[in-house]
Amino acid sequence: NAGVMQNPRHLVRRRGQEARLRCSPMKGHSHVYWYRQLPEEGLKFMVYLQKENIIDESGMPKERFSAEFPKEGPSILRIQQVVRGDSAAYFCASSPRTGNQETQYFGPGTRLLVL
Amino acid sequence: AQSVSQHNHHVILSEAASLELGCNYSYGGTVNLFWYVQYPGQHLQLLLKYFSGDPLVKGIKGFEAEFIKSKFSFNLRKPSVQWSDTAEYFCAVNALRGNNRLAFGKGNQVVVIP
C-alpha cells in the first residue's frame, strides 16, 4: 500500500513565477491536509480538504495561495507570484475519515526554493 | 488557538543514554496529543498518540509518553537510545472540538553518538 506521495520533491522558482505542488493521498483516504514548515519552525497548518470541498482554510495566506482536491487526481497547492518568503517545506497528509482522533499520514514533502 | 512548546531544540547523547523530550501545550479544552518522528531523508511517522484513558502511552521502538493534565505536558521518553534513534521529533496537538488541524512544536533534533 503506497503511502502519501508528493511531487516534485524539490522545486526551484524565481520570484514572480507560479509553484504547483501535488499530493496524492493514501489509497482509500479522502481527507487531505497541507502544512508548511519554515526554516527552524514547526509545521503550520494551512488547509484541510475533502474531495471537491475546502473544509478549513484558516491557515492559508489571504493572497496568492490556493488549494484544491478534485474528484479525480491529486490535491494541488498553488502559489502564484512566489516571493522569497515562500521558501519552505510543504507537507501533505491524508486520513481515511474525518475526526480529531484519525491519524494523519504524511508525505515526504516538497522543498520549495524561491530565488 | 493551540500552541505547542518544545525545548532544547538540539539534543546530543550517547548510545544507551536515556532520552526525555519535553512538550507543553496551551489550550484549555480537551486535546488529542501526538508525537511524530522524522528520520533523516524520510517522511514524518507517528510514534504514539494519546486520546484518553491511561496517561502513560506506549509507542513504537520502545518510546513512551506521559500525559500530565495539570502540567499541560506530554513528554516523550526512551530509557536507552540507539544510534538509529537519530531523528527529529515533533510534538503535536489537536483540539477535540477543532477541525482536525494539528498544531506542531518546533521539533527536537536528536543526535545519538555511537
XYZ file of N, CA and C in Angstrom:
687
model
N 0.861 -1.185 0.000
C 0.000 0.000 0.000
C 0.893 1.229 0.000
N 0.858 1.955 -1.091
C 1.724 3.117 -1.209
C 1.295 4.165 -0.201
N 2.276 4.898 0.295
C 1.993 5.976 1.219
C 1.564 7.224 0.484
N 1.563 8.323 1.220
C 1.224 9.609 0.626
C 2.368 10.024 -0.306
N 2.003 10.396 -1.503
C 3.011 10.778 -2.494
C 2.943 12.274 -2.739
N 4.111 12.882 -2.803
C 4.165 14.297 -3.135
C 5.179 14.499 -4.260
N 4.828 15.376 -5.161
C 5.800 15.738 -6.186
C 5.584 17.169 -6.646
N 6.655 17.827 -7.047
C 8.013 17.302 -7.012
C 8.567 17.292 -5.582
N 9.672 16.625 -5.363
C 10.291 16.649 -4.033
C 11.041 17.963 -3.812
N 11.572 18.491 -4.869
C 12.282 19.774 -4.798
C 11.805 20.641 -5.967
N 11.614 21.909 -5.684
C 11.121 22.829 -6.708
C 11.828 24.159 -6.540
N 12.402 24.634 -7.627
C 13.079 25.936 -7.608
C 12.315 26.877 -8.522
N 11.983 28.038 -8.016
C 11.261 29.036 -8.796
C 11.917 30.396 -8.584
N 11.771 31.231 -9.600
C 12.212 32.622 -9.476
C 11.037 33.462 -8.974
N 11.361 34.558 -8.347
C 10.314 35.444 -7.847
C 9.342 35.812 -8.972
N 8.058 35.743 -8.652
C 7.037 36.084 -9.635
C 6.479 34.890 -10.394
N 7.155 33.762 -10.344
C 6.641 32.577 -11.038
C 5.586 31.883 -10.187
N 4.974 30.866 -10.769
C 3.968 30.091 -10.057
C 4.573 28.757 -9.611
N 4.129 28.289 -8.460
C 4.539 26.972 -7.976
C 3.297 26.105 -7.812
N 3.390 24.885 -8.332
C 2.291 23.917 -8.161
C 2.829 22.686 -7.463
N 2.245 22.368 -6.332
C 2.683 21.240 -5.534
C 1.557 20.205 -5.536
N 1.927 18.948 -5.745
C 0.919 17.904 -5.872
C 0.999 16.913 -4.717
N -0.163 16.410 -4.353
C -0.237 15.445 -3.265
C -1.243 14.366 -3.628
N -0.793 13.127 -3.654
C -1.698 12.002 -3.839
C -1.860 11.296 -2.502
N -3.063 11.283 -1.939
C -3.251 10.662 -0.630
C -3.097 9.148 -0.704
N -3.036 8.538 0.453
C -3.005 7.076 0.507
C -4.293 6.538 -0.093
N -4.216 5.345 -0.619
C -5.383 4.712 -1.230
C -6.494 4.602 -0.194
N -7.668 5.033 -0.577
C -8.808 4.951 0.337
C -8.977 6.159 1.228
N -8.026 7.089 1.184
C -8.121 8.301 2.003
C -8.769 9.413 1.176
N -9.755 10.076 1.794
C -10.431 11.152 1.077
C -10.271 12.499 1.775
N -9.377 12.549 2.766
C -9.156 13.790 3.510
C -7.680 14.159 3.374
N -7.445 15.393 3.002
C -6.079 15.862 2.750
C -5.823 17.142 3.537
N -4.626 17.234 4.085
C -4.203 18.401 4.867
C -2.875 18.897 4.300
N -2.718 20.193 4.241
C -1.442 20.793 3.833
C -0.855 21.560 5.014
N 0.459 21.379 5.210
C 1.198 22.086 6.252
C 2.442 22.706 5.624
N 2.896 23.799 6.221
C 4.122 24.449 5.757
C 5.116 24.499 6.911
N 6.375 24.221 6.591
C 7.425 24.303 7.601
C 8.484 25.295 7.138
N 8.538 26.446 7.805
C 9.570 27.426 7.533
C 10.841 27.003 8.261
N 11.993 27.494 7.828
C 13.256 27.113 8.486
C 13.209 27.363 9.988
N 13.660 26.376 10.743
C 13.736 26.467 12.210
C 12.367 26.586 12.879
N 11.322 26.235 12.163
C 9.977 26.304 12.734
C 9.314 24.933 12.673
N 8.247 24.772 13.437
C 7.443 23.560 13.323
C 6.499 23.659 12.143
N 5.809 22.592 11.877
C 4.833 22.591 10.784
C 3.632 23.438 11.175
N 3.161 24.232 10.223
C 1.991 25.080 10.467
C 0.879 24.646 9.516
N -0.302 24.447 10.075
C -1.459 24.048 9.293
C -1.819 25.121 8.280
N -2.153 24.681 7.068
C -2.600 25.629 6.043
C -4.070 25.395 5.683
N -4.374 24.164 5.245
C -5.720 23.930 4.719
C -6.067 22.459 4.849
N -7.389 22.219 4.984
C -7.923 20.857 5.096
C -8.993 20.706 4.026
N -8.854 19.660 3.205
C -9.793 19.456 2.105
C -10.331 18.032 2.102
N -11.574 17.913 1.674
C -12.114 16.633 1.258
C -12.311 16.725 -0.247
N -12.679 15.625 -0.835
C -12.888 15.630 -2.286
C -13.836 16.763 -2.689
N -13.342 17.646 -3.528
C -14.122 18.753 -4.103
C -14.580 19.783 -3.079
N -14.116 19.710 -1.859
C -14.536 20.689 -0.842
C -13.353 21.164 -0.014
N -13.343 22.451 0.272
C -12.401 23.002 1.245
C -13.131 23.075 2.576
N -12.607 22.358 3.572
C -13.283 22.288 4.866
C -12.786 23.398 5.803
N -11.472 23.626 5.794
C -10.891 24.603 6.714
C -9.673 25.204 6.040
N -9.732 26.476 5.731
C -8.574 27.139 5.116
C -8.057 28.256 6.000
N -8.250 28.096 7.287
C -7.900 29.160 8.225
C -6.404 29.443 8.279
N -5.575 28.521 7.827
C -4.132 28.729 7.863
C -3.538 29.194 6.547
N -4.383 29.421 5.570
C -3.879 29.823 4.241
C -3.650 31.330 4.211
N -2.524 31.778 3.680
C -2.365 33.219 3.451
C -3.512 33.725 2.568
N -3.888 34.981 2.790
C -5.075 35.520 2.118
C -4.890 35.675 0.626
N -3.674 35.907 0.205
C -3.426 36.155 -1.216
C -2.423 35.155 -1.772
N -2.535 34.908 -3.018
C -1.580 34.132 -3.844
C -1.651 32.628 -3.617
N -2.210 32.165 -2.534
C -2.255 30.726 -2.221
C -3.661 30.181 -2.478
N -3.716 29.008 -3.086
C -4.999 28.334 -3.259
C -4.767 26.830 -3.229
N -5.821 26.099 -2.929
C -5.708 24.644 -2.871
C -6.971 24.032 -3.422
N -6.818 22.851 -3.989
C -7.971 22.125 -4.487
C -7.726 20.631 -4.338
N -8.816 19.896 -4.318
C -8.754 18.434 -4.256
C -9.898 17.940 -5.127
N -9.632 17.793 -6.426
C -10.717 17.447 -7.349
C -11.211 16.021 -7.164
N -12.318 15.740 -7.802
C -12.907 14.405 -7.715
C -11.922 13.346 -8.213
N -11.219 13.671 -9.266
C -10.197 12.773 -9.806
C -8.849 13.466 -9.747
N -7.824 12.733 -9.387
C -6.481 13.304 -9.409
C -6.023 13.785 -8.051
N -4.786 14.287 -8.014
C -4.195 14.671 -6.734
C -4.716 16.008 -6.221
N -4.408 16.279 -4.998
C -4.640 17.606 -4.442
C -3.510 18.521 -4.911
N -3.854 19.759 -5.199
C -2.875 20.730 -5.691
C -2.831 21.924 -4.743
N -1.626 22.286 -4.355
C -1.417 23.561 -3.647
C -0.721 24.487 -4.644
N -1.333 25.605 -4.890
C -0.837 26.530 -5.916
C -0.428 27.840 -5.263
N 0.771 28.271 -5.613
C 1.265 29.550 -5.095
C 1.588 30.427 -6.308
N 0.844 31.512 -6.429
C 1.072 32.425 -7.543
C 2.075 33.498 -7.142
N 2.832 33.970 -8.128
C 3.774 35.087 -7.928
C 4.611 34.885 -6.671
N 5.349 33.807 -6.650
C 6.100 33.448 -5.448
C 7.085 34.542 -5.052
N 7.305 34.625 -3.738
C 8.290 35.535 -3.165
C 9.266 34.711 -2.338
N 10.388 35.330 -1.969
C 11.429 34.583 -1.248
C 10.887 33.997 0.051
N 9.976 34.682 0.690
C 9.421 34.197 1.948
C 8.573 32.939 1.818
N 8.265 32.543 0.583
C 7.518 31.300 0.375
C 8.432 30.077 0.422
N 9.737 30.303 0.426
C 10.680 29.180 0.512
C 10.431 28.422 1.811
N 10.156 27.152 1.675
C 9.782 26.337 2.835
C 9.614 24.902 2.376
N 9.378 24.031 3.355
C 8.975 22.658 3.039
C 7.465 22.573 3.190
N 6.803 22.020 2.207
C 5.342 21.906 2.216
C 4.999 20.418 2.330
N 4.287 20.099 3.393
C 3.927 18.709 3.654
C 2.436 18.503 3.463
N 2.112 17.373 2.898
C 0.740 16.951 2.737
C 0.522 15.737 3.637
N -0.669 15.641 4.198
C -1.045 14.472 4.990
C -2.433 14.027 4.562
N -2.748 12.762 4.800
C -4.088 12.282 4.490
C -4.609 11.396 5.604
N -5.917 11.282 5.671
C -6.554 10.381 6.630
C -7.766 9.753 5.949
N -8.181 8.594 6.437
C -9.289 7.902 5.765
C -10.654 8.502 6.087
N -10.752 9.113 7.248
C -12.032 9.657 7.696
C -11.794 10.992 8.374
N -12.859 11.681 8.628
C -12.745 12.900 9.409
C -12.726 12.532 10.882
N -12.336 13.477 11.729
C -12.299 13.196 13.161
C -10.928 13.505 13.726
N -10.927 14.107 14.910
C -9.672 14.540 15.512
C -8.802 13.370 15.935
N -9.357 12.193 16.051
C -8.583 11.051 16.508
C -8.093 10.195 15.352
N -8.305 10.674 14.151
C -7.775 9.969 12.993
C -6.302 10.314 12.813
N -5.485 9.301 12.646
C -4.071 9.549 12.400
C -3.896 10.171 11.022
N -3.079 11.194 10.952
C -2.736 11.792 9.676
C -1.411 11.189 9.217
N -1.401 10.710 7.992
C -0.217 10.080 7.404
C 0.442 11.093 6.465
N 1.709 11.321 6.676
C 2.403 12.397 5.972
C 3.189 11.903 4.764
N 3.266 12.779 3.781
C 4.131 12.554 2.635
C 5.535 13.057 2.907
N 6.439 12.896 1.946
C 7.845 13.272 2.141
C 8.107 14.760 2.043
N 7.106 15.502 1.576
C 7.271 16.944 1.489
C 7.826 17.412 0.156
N 7.536 18.666 -0.159
C 8.134 19.356 -1.308
C 8.926 20.530 -0.762
N 10.214 20.571 -1.103
C 11.057 21.703 -0.685
C 11.043 22.749 -1.789
N 10.455 23.877 -1.478
C 10.363 24.970 -2.445
C 11.443 25.992 -2.135
N 12.211 26.327 -3.153
C 13.220 27.374 -3.024
C 12.906 28.472 -4.035
N 12.741 29.673 -3.540
C 12.468 30.816 -4.414
C 13.730 31.670 -4.499
N 14.199 31.835 -5.724
C 15.436 32.605 -5.919
C 15.158 34.092 -6.096
N -6.267 29.788 20.025
C -5.530 28.826 19.197
C -4.540 28.049 20.066
N -4.339 26.805 19.644
C -3.404 25.996 20.414
C -1.979 26.392 20.062
N -1.070 26.268 21.033
C 0.345 26.400 20.739
C 1.087 25.294 21.468
N 2.195 24.888 20.912
C 2.967 23.768 21.443
C 4.413 24.205 21.607
N 4.980 23.930 22.766
C 6.365 24.304 23.045
C 7.225 23.064 23.219
N 8.326 23.049 22.516
C 9.334 22.011 22.703
C 10.640 22.731 23.004
N 11.326 22.308 24.050
C 12.549 22.984 24.460
C 13.751 22.194 23.983
N 14.933 22.764 24.167
C 16.184 22.071 23.811
C 16.113 21.544 22.384
N 16.114 22.450 21.457
C 15.921 22.062 20.061
C 16.946 21.024 19.600
N 18.188 21.152 20.047
C 19.222 20.198 19.663
C 19.638 19.383 20.887
N 19.583 18.068 20.736
C 19.955 17.161 21.814
C 20.989 16.185 21.272
N 22.119 16.078 21.952
C 23.165 15.128 21.546
C 23.416 14.204 22.729
N 23.369 12.915 22.470
C 23.629 11.970 23.550
C 24.247 10.704 23.007
N 24.790 9.913 23.907
C 25.462 8.675 23.525
C 24.491 7.514 23.553
N 24.830 6.483 22.810
C 24.008 5.265 22.833
C 23.881 4.756 24.269
N 22.717 4.197 24.555
C 22.367 3.643 25.865
C 21.955 4.725 26.874
N 22.133 5.981 26.531
C 21.670 7.042 27.431
C 20.146 7.105 27.385
N 19.577 7.715 28.418
C 18.127 7.889 28.433
C 17.772 9.222 27.787
N 16.605 9.227 27.165
C 16.147 10.417 26.447
C 14.816 10.871 27.023
N 14.697 12.161 27.247
C 13.392 12.728 27.578
C 13.248 14.041 26.846
N 12.179 14.163 26.092
C 11.881 15.391 25.342
C 10.607 15.989 25.902
N 10.678 17.272 26.235
C 9.527 17.937 26.826
C 8.578 18.494 25.780
N 7.300 18.465 26.108
C 6.278 19.054 25.251
C 5.218 19.670 26.145
N 4.987 20.949 25.974
C 3.919 21.636 26.700
C 2.990 22.307 25.694
N 1.728 22.295 26.002
C 0.763 22.902 25.089
C -0.093 23.898 25.856
N -0.647 24.813 25.126
C -1.547 25.775 25.748
C -2.897 25.663 25.063
N -3.806 25.093 25.770
C -5.196 25.011 25.309
C -6.035 24.542 26.485
N -7.100 25.232 26.751
C -7.873 24.943 27.947
C -8.809 23.758 27.844
N -9.140 23.350 26.635
C -10.118 22.284 26.474
C -9.451 20.923 26.357
N -10.233 19.951 25.978
C -9.737 18.587 25.800
C -8.948 18.492 24.495
N -7.816 17.824 24.576
C -6.946 17.728 23.403
C -6.571 16.284 23.116
N -6.166 16.048 21.893
C -5.511 14.817 21.494
C -4.037 15.145 21.286
N -3.161 14.229 21.656
C -1.728 14.517 21.655
C -0.977 13.475 20.847
N 0.040 13.920 20.133
C 0.777 13.051 19.225
C 2.274 13.361 19.321
N 3.067 12.327 19.097
C 4.493 12.519 18.811
C 4.767 11.891 17.448
N 5.389 12.692 16.579
C 5.831 12.225 15.274
C 7.354 12.238 15.237
N 7.916 11.369 14.398
C 9.361 11.316 14.220
C 9.686 11.400 12.733
N 10.762 12.104 12.434
C 11.221 12.191 11.049
C 12.669 11.758 11.006
N 12.914 10.552 10.498
C 14.283 10.065 10.339
C 14.921 10.758 9.138
N 16.245 10.842 9.107
C 16.912 11.545 8.008
C 16.460 11.042 6.643
N 16.008 11.956 5.816
C 15.606 11.604 4.464
C 14.250 10.934 4.349
N 13.544 10.828 5.450
C 12.241 10.154 5.404
C 11.124 11.115 5.776
N 9.878 10.634 5.629
C 8.742 11.479 5.959
C 8.373 11.321 7.436
N 7.514 12.194 7.893
C 7.028 12.128 9.265
C 6.265 10.830 9.506
N 6.556 10.198 10.641
C 5.841 8.970 11.007
C 5.307 9.123 12.419
N 4.165 8.522 12.683
C 3.579 8.588 14.016
C 4.327 7.657 14.960
N 4.767 8.195 16.103
C 5.416 7.397 17.145
C 4.384 6.862 18.125
N 3.545 7.756 18.591
C 2.494 7.379 19.532
C 1.470 8.512 19.625
N 0.342 8.173 20.249
C -0.726 9.164 20.386
C -1.505 8.904 21.666
N -2.115 9.967 22.179
C -2.957 9.859 23.364
C -4.283 10.539 23.091
N -5.364 9.791 23.356
C -6.697 10.379 23.243
C -7.374 10.426 24.601
N -7.327 9.301 25.328
C -7.982 9.234 26.633
C -7.474 7.977 27.333
N -7.882 7.806 28.592
C -7.532 6.593 29.311
C -6.184 6.706 30.013
N -5.461 5.607 30.058
C -4.174 5.556 30.750
C -3.256 6.662 30.232
N -2.791 7.557 31.112
C -1.978 8.680 30.641
C -0.576 8.275 30.200
N -0.168 7.045 30.492
C 1.133 6.564 30.027
C 0.900 5.757 28.756
N 1.458 6.262 27.680
C 1.202 5.677 26.362
C 2.481 5.023 25.849
N 2.340 3.822 25.367
C 3.484 3.119 24.769
C 3.411 3.269 23.257
N 4.570 3.546 22.643
C 4.607 3.681 21.200
C 5.534 2.658 20.582
N 5.903 2.934 19.339
C 6.805 2.018 18.652
C 8.240 2.261 19.088
N 9.086 1.273 18.846
C 10.539 1.377 19.051
C 10.922 1.725 20.487
N 10.117 1.313 21.438
C 10.474 1.485 22.839
C 10.193 2.855 23.409
N 9.521 3.719 22.660
C 9.184 5.049 23.153
C 7.905 5.003 23.979
N 7.813 5.906 24.921
C 6.595 6.096 25.687
C 6.435 7.580 25.982
N 5.226 7.970 26.305
C 4.971 9.363 26.659
C 3.935 9.391 27.767
N 4.039 10.404 28.606
C 3.122 10.535 29.723
C 2.374 11.852 29.635
N 1.070 11.760 29.680
C 0.220 12.941 29.675
C -0.019 13.364 31.118
N 0.368 14.590 31.456
C 0.086 15.145 32.779
C -0.805 16.359 32.567
N -2.078 16.162 32.820
C -3.059 17.199 32.503
C -2.813 18.485 33.272
N -2.436 18.340 34.547
C -2.254 19.525 35.389
C -1.077 20.383 34.928
N -0.166 19.765 34.217
C 1.012 20.494 33.729
C 0.926 20.785 32.237
N -0.170 20.409 31.604
C -0.327 20.592 30.156
C 0.898 20.041 29.422
N 1.332 18.861 29.836
C 2.560 18.316 29.255
C 2.333 16.922 28.688
N 3.180 16.562 27.752
C 3.129 15.243 27.106
C 4.559 14.897 26.721
N 5.374 14.565 27.718
C 6.797 14.347 27.492
C 7.073 12.957 26.930
N 8.023 12.911 26.041
C 8.418 11.664 25.382
C 9.663 11.104 26.056
N 9.708 9.790 26.221
C 10.857 9.174 26.895
C 11.264 7.892 26.190
N 12.563 7.604 26.315
C 13.069 6.289 25.937
C 14.232 5.981 26.875
N 14.194 4.858 27.562
C 15.190 4.586 28.601
C 16.618 4.401 28.063
N 16.732 3.862 26.844
C 18.071 3.565 26.319
C 18.047 3.758 24.809
N 18.680 4.824 24.336
C 18.586 5.145 22.913
C 19.629 4.377 22.112
N 19.336 4.265 20.818
C 20.259 3.643 19.869
C 20.631 4.659 18.802
N 21.698 4.369 18.081
C 22.142 5.263 17.010
C 21.000 5.509 16.020
N 20.182 4.487 15.793
C 19.083 4.597 14.833
C 17.952 5.520 15.304
N 18.036 6.006 16.532
C 17.029 6.962 17.020
C 17.364 8.394 16.622
N 18.489 8.580 15.955
C 18.834 9.903 15.429
C 17.748 10.363 14.476
N 17.116 11.478 14.807
C 15.950 11.934 14.036
C 15.484 13.268 14.605
N 14.468 13.812 13.956
C 13.793 14.987 14.509
C 12.440 14.539 15.052
N 12.111 15.020 16.237
C 10.901 14.598 16.935
C 9.968 15.796 17.113
N 8.711 15.599 16.726
C 7.738 16.677 16.789
C 6.569 16.276 17.680
N 6.206 17.166 18.571
C 5.001 17.012 19.372
C 3.868 17.754 18.667
N 2.681 17.209 18.677
C 1.549 17.860 18.007
C 0.281 17.670 18.827
N -0.612 18.627 18.665
C -1.855 18.669 19.445
C -3.006 19.008 18.510
N -4.152 18.400 18.713
C -5.353 18.982 18.134
C -6.456 19.000 19.170
N -7.323 19.959 19.010
C -8.388 20.152 19.983
C -9.539 19.228 19.655
N -10.165 18.714 20.676
C -11.275 17.791 20.468
C -12.393 18.448 19.668
N -12.523 19.744 19.831
C -13.573 20.453 19.102
C -13.029 21.215 17.903
N -11.810 20.892 17.545
C -11.216 21.578 16.403
C -11.617 20.922 15.105
N -10.908 21.229 14.070
C -11.270 20.747 12.744
C -10.158 19.885 12.179
N -9.651 18.990 12.968
C -8.612 18.039 12.569
C -7.233 18.650 12.446
N -7.108 19.949 12.451
C -5.791 20.515 12.201
C -4.882 20.280 13.403
N -3.650 19.897 13.085
C -2.635 19.660 14.101
C -1.807 20.925 14.305
N -1.513 21.212 15.570
C -0.573 22.282 15.910
C 0.721 21.614 16.351
N 1.817 21.956 15.707
C 3.095 21.305 15.966
C 4.017 22.204 16.777
N 4.887 21.555 17.569
C 6.010 22.271 18.151
C 7.116 22.411 17.115
N 8.195 23.116 17.508
C 9.282 23.382 16.572
C 10.167 22.164 16.344
N 10.021 21.140 17.169
C 10.798 19.928 16.967
C 12.057 19.861 17.811
N 12.511 18.637 18.050
C 13.790 18.396 18.729
C 14.662 17.595 17.777
N 15.833 18.151 17.450
C 16.785 17.432 16.618
C 17.658 16.590 17.546
N 17.506 15.283 17.491
C 18.227 14.381 18.391
C 19.322 13.652 17.618
N 20.533 13.730 18.105
C 21.660 13.021 17.502
C 22.213 12.053 18.528
N 22.243 10.775 18.167
C 22.782 9.748 19.060
C 24.141 9.333 18.542
N 25.125 9.476 19.386
C 26.507 9.157 19.003
C 26.795 7.703 19.362
N 27.269 6.925 18.397
C 27.528 5.510 18.693
C 28.708 5.331 19.645
